[in-house]
JSON list of C-alpha atoms in Angstrom, two decimals:
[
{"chain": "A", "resi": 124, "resn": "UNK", "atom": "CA", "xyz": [2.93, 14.24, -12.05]},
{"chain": "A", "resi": 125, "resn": "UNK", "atom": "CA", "xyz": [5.10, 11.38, -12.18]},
{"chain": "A", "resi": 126, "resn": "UNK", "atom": "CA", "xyz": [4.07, 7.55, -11.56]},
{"chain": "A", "resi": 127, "resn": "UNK", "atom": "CA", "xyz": [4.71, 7.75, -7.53]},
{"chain": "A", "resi": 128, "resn": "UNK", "atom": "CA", "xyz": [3.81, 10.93, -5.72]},
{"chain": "A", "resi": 129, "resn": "UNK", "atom": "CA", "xyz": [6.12, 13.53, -4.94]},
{"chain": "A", "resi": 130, "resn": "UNK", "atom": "CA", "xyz": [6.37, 16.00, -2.14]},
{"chain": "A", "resi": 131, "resn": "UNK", "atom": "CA", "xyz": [5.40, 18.81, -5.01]},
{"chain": "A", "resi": 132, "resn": "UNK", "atom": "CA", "xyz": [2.83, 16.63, -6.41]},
{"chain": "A", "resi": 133, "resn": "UNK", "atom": "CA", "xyz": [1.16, 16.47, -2.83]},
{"chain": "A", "resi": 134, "resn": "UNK", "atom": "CA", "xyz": [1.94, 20.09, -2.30]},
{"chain": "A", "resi": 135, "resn": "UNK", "atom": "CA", "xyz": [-0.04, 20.89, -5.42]},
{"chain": "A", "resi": 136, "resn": "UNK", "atom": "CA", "xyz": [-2.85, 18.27, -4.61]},
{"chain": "A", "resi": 137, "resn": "UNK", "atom": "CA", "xyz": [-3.15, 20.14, -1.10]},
{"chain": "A", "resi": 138, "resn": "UNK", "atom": "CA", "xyz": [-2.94, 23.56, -2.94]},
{"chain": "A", "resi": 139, "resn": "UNK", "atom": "CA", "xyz": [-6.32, 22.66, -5.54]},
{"chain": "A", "resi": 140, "resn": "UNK", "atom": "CA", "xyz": [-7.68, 21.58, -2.00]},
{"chain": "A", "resi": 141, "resn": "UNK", "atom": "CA", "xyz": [-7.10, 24.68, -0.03]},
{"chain": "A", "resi": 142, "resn": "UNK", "atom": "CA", "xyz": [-8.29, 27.05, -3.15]},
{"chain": "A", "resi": 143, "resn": "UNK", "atom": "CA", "xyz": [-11.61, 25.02, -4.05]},
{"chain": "A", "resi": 144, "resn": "UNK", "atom": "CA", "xyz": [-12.53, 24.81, 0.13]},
{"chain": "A", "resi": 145, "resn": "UNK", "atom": "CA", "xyz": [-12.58, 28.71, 0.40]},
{"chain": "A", "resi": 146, "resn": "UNK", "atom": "CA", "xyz": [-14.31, 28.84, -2.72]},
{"chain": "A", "resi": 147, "resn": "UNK", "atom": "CA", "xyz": [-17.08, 26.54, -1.17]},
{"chain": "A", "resi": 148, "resn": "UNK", "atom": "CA", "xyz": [-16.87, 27.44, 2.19]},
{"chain": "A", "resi": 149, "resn": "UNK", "atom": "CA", "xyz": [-15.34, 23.71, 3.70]},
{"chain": "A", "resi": 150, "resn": "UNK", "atom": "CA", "xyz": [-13.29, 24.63, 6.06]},
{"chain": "A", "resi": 151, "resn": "UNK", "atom": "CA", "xyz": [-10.85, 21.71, 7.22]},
{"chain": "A", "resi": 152, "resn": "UNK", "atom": "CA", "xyz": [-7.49, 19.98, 6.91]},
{"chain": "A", "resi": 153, "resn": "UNK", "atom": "CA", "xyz": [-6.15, 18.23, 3.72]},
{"chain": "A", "resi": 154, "resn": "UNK", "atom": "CA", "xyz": [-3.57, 14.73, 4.37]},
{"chain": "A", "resi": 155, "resn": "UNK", "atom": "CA", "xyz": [-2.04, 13.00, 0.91]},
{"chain": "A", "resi": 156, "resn": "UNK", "atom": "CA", "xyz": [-0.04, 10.04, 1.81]},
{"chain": "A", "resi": 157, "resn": "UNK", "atom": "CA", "xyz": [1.99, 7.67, -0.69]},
{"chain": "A", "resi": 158, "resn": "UNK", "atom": "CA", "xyz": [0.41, 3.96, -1.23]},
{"chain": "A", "resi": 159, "resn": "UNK", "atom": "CA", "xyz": [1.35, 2.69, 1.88]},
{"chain": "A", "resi": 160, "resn": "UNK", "atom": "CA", "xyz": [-0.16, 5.50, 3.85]},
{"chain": "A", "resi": 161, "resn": "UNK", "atom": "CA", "xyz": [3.22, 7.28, 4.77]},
{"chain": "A", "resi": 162, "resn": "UNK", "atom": "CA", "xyz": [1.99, 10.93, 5.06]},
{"chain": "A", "resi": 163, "resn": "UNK", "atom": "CA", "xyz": [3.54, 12.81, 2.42]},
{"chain": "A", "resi": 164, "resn": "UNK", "atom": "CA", "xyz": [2.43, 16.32, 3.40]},
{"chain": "A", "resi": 165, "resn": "UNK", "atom": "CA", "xyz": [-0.84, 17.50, 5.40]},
{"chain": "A", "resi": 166, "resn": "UNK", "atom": "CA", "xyz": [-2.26, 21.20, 5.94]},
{"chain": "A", "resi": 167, "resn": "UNK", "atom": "CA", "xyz": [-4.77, 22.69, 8.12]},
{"chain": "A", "resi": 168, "resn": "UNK", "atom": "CA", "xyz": [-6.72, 25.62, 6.78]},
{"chain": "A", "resi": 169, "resn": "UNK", "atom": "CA", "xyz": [-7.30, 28.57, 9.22]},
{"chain": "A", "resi": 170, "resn": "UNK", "atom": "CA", "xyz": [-10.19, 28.02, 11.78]},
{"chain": "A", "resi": 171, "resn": "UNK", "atom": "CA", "xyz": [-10.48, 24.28, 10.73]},
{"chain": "A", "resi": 172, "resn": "UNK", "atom": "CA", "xyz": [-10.97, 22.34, 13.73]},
{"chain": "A", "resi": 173, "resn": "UNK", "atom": "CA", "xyz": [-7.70, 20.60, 15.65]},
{"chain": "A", "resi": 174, "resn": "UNK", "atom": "CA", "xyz": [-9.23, 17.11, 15.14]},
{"chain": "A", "resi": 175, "resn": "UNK", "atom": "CA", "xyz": [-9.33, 17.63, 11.42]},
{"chain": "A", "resi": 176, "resn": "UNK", "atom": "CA", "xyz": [-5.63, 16.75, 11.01]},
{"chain": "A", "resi": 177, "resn": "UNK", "atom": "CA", "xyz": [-5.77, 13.59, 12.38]},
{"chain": "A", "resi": 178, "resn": "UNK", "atom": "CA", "xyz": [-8.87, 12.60, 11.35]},
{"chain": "A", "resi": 179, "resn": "UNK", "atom": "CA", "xyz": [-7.54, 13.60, 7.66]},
{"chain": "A", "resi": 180, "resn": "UNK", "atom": "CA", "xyz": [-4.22, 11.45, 7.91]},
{"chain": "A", "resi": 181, "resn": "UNK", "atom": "CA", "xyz": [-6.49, 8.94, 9.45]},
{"chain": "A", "resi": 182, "resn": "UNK", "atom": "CA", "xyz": [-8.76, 8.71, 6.47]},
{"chain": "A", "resi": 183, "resn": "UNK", "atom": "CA", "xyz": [-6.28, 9.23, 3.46]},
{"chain": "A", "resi": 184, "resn": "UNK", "atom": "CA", "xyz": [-4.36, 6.34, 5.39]},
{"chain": "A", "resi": 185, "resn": "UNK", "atom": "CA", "xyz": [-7.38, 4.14, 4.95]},
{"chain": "A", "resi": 186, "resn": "UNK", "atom": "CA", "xyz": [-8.04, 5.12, 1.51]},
{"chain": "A", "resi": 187, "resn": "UNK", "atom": "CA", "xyz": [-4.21, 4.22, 0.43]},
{"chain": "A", "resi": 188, "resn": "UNK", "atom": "CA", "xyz": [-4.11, 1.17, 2.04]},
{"chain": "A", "resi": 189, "resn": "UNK", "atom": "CA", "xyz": [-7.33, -0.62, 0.99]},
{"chain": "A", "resi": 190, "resn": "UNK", "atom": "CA", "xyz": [-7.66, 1.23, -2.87]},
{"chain": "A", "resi": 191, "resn": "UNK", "atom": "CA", "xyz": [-10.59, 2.84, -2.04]},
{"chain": "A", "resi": 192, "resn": "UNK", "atom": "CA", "xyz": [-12.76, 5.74, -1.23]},
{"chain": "A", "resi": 193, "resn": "UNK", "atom": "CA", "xyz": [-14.14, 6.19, 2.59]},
{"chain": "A", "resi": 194, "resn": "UNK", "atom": "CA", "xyz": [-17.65, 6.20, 2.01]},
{"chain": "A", "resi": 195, "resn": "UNK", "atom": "CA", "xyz": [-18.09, 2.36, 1.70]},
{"chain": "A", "resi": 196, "resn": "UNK", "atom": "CA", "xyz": [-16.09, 1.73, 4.46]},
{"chain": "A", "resi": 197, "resn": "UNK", "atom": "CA", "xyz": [-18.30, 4.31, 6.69]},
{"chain": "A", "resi": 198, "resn": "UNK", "atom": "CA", "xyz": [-21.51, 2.92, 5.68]},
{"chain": "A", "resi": 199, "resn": "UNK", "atom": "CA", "xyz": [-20.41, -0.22, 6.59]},
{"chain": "A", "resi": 200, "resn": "UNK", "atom": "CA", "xyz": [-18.92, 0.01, 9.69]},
{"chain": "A", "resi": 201, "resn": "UNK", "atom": "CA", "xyz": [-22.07, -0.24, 11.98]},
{"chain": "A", "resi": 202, "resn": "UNK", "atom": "CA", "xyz": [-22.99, -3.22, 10.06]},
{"chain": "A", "resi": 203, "resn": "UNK", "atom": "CA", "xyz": [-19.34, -5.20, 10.21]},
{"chain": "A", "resi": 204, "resn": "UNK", "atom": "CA", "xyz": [-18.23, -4.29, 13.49]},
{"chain": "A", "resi": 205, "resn": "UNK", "atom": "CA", "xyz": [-16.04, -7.22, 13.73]},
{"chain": "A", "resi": 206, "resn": "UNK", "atom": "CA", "xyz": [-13.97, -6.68, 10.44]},
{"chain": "A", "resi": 207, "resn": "UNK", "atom": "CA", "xyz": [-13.28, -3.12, 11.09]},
{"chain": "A", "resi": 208, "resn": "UNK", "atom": "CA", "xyz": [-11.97, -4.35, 14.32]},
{"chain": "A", "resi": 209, "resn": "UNK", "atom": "CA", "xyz": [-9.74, -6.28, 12.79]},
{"chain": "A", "resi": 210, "resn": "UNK", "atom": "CA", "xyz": [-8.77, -3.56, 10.22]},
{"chain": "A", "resi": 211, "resn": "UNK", "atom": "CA", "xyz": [-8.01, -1.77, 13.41]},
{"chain": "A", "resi": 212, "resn": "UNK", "atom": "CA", "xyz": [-5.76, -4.59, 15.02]},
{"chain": "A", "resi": 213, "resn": "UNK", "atom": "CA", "xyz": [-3.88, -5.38, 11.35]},
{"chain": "A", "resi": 214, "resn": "UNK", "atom": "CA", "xyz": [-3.47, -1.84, 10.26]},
{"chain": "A", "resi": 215, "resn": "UNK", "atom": "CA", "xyz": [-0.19, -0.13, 11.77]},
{"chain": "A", "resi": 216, "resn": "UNK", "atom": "CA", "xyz": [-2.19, 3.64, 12.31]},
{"chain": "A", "resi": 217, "resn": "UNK", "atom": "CA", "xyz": [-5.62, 4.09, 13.94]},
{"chain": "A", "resi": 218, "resn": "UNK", "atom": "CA", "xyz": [-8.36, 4.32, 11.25]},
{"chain": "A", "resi": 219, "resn": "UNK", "atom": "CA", "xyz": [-11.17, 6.70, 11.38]},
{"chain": "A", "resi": 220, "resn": "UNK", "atom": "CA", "xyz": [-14.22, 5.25, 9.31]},
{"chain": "A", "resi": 221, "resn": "UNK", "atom": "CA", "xyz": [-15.67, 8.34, 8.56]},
{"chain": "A", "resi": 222, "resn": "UNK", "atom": "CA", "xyz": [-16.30, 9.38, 4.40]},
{"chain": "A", "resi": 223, "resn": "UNK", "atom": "CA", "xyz": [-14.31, 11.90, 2.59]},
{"chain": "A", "resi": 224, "resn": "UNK", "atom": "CA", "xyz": [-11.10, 10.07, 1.52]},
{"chain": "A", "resi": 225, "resn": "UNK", "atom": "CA", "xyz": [-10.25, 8.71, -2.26]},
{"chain": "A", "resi": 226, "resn": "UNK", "atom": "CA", "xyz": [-7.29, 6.54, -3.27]},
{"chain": "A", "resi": 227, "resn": "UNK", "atom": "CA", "xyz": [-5.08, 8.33, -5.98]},
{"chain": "A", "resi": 228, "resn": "UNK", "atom": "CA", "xyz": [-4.90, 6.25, -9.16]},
{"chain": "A", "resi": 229, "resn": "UNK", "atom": "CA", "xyz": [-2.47, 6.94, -11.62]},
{"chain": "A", "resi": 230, "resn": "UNK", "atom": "CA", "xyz": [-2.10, 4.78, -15.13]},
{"chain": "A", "resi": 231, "resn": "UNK", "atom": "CA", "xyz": [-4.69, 2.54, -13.23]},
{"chain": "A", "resi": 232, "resn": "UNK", "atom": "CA", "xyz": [-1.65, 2.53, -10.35]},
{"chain": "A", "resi": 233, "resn": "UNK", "atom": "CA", "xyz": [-2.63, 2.86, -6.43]},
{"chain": "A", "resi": 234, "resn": "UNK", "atom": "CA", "xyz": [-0.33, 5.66, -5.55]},
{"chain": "A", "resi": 235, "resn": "UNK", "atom": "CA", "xyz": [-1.52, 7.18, -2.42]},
{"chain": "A", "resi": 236, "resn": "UNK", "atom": "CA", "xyz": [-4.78, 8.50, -1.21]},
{"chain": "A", "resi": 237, "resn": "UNK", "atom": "CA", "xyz": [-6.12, 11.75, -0.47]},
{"chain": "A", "resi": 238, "resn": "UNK", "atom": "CA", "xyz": [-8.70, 13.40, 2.48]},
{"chain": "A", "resi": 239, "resn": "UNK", "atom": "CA", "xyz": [-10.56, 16.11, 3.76]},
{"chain": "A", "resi": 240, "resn": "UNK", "atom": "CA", "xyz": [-11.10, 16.09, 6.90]},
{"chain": "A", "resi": 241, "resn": "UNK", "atom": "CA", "xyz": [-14.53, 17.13, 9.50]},
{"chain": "A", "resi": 242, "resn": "UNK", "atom": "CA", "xyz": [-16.08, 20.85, 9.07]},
{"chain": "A", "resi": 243, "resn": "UNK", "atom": "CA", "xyz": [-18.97, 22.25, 9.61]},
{"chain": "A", "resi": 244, "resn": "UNK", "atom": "CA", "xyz": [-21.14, 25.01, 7.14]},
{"chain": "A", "resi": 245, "resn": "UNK", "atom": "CA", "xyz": [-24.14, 27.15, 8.61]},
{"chain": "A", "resi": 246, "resn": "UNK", "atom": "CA", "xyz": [-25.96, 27.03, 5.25]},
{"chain": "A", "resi": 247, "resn": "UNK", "atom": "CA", "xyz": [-25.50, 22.84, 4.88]},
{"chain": "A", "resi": 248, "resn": "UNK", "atom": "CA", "xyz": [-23.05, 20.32, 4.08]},
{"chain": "A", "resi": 249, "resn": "UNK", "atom": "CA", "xyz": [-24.36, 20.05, 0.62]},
{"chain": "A", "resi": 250, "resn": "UNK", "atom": "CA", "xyz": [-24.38, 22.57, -2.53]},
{"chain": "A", "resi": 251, "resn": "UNK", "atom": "CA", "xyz": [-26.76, 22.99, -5.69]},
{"chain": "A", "resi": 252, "resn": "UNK", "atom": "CA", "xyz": [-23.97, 22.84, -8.36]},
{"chain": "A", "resi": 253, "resn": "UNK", "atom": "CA", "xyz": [-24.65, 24.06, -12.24]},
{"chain": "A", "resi": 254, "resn": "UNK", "atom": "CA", "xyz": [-26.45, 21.62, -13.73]},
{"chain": "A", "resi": 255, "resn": "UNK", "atom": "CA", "xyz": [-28.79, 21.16, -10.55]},
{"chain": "A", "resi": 256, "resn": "UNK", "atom": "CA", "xyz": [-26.76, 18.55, -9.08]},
{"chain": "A", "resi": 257, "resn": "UNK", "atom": "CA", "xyz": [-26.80, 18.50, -5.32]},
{"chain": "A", "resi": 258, "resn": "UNK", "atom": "CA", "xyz": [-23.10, 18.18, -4.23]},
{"chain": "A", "resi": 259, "resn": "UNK", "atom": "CA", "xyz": [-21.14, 17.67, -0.85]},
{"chain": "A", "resi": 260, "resn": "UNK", "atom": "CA", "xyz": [-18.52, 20.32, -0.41]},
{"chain": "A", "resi": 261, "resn": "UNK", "atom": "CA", "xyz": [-16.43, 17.53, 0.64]},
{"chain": "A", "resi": 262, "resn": "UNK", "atom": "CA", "xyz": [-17.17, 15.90, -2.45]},
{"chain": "A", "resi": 263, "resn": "UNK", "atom": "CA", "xyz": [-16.28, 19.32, -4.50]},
{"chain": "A", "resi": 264, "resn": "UNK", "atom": "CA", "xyz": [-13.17, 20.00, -2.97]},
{"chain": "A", "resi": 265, "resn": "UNK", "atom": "CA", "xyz": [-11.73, 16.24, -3.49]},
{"chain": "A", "resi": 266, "resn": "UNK", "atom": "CA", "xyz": [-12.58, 16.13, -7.17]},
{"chain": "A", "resi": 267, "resn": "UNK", "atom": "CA", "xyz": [-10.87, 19.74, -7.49]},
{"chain": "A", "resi": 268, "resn": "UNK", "atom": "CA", "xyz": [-7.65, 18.90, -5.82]},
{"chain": "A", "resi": 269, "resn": "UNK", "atom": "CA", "xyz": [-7.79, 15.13, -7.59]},
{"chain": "A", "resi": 270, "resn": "UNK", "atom": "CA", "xyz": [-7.66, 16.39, -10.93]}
]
């Protein structure tokens, strides 16, 4: 991969995503955007819901433009209603404060960010990885397709 991301370097990131998510049973959709959130390419695996795309646009938008991961801004949400708010009002696309985004760092560069999107698993949200580890599937599937 180069220093900025590329329509194959997306395609590829989205690829990793797709394979790892039927390994692990997360089914959903997959957004990588550039660093200013511009969606590069999204995908929607088979029986994902029709929310996840723009839920996962939504998210890898927020993750690109702030240089972070999701999760923080999720927790935090509740608790700082009034500066999401005005995320909302400065931003140019609708956020989504849900977890499950990560920026993309090259060379210690923002170039984009990355997101799964909402599913659903009858046997939990969470795996028992080697090791012991308790993992999200989320979780699994970004660190396979970020690598």
């Amino acid at each position: 991969m180069t220093g900025s991301l590329t329509h194959d370097d997306a395609r590829e990131i989205i690829r990793r995503a797709v394979e790892k998510s039927i390994e692990v049973q997360w089914i959903s959709a997959y957004a990588v955007v550039d660093e200013c959130g511009n969606l590069i390419s999204v995908s929607r695996v088979d029986n994902a819901p029709a929310a996840a795309v723009p839920m996962a646009c939504s998210k890898a938008y927020l993750a690109a433009v702030t240089g972070r991961n999701t999760l923080a801004h999720a927790e935090h949400v509740e608790a700082f209603t009034i500066r999401h708010d005005a995320y909302q009002r400065v931003l140019k696309k609708p956020l989504f404060p849900g977890p499950g985004a990560a920026a993309i760092v090259r060379d210690g560069k923002l170039v984009g960010g990355f997101s799964s999107s909402v599913s659903s698993h009858g046997k939990g949200m969470k795996l028992r990885v080697e090791g012991g580890a308790v993992l999200s599937r989320a979780d699994i599937v970004t660190a396979y397709a970020l690598q």
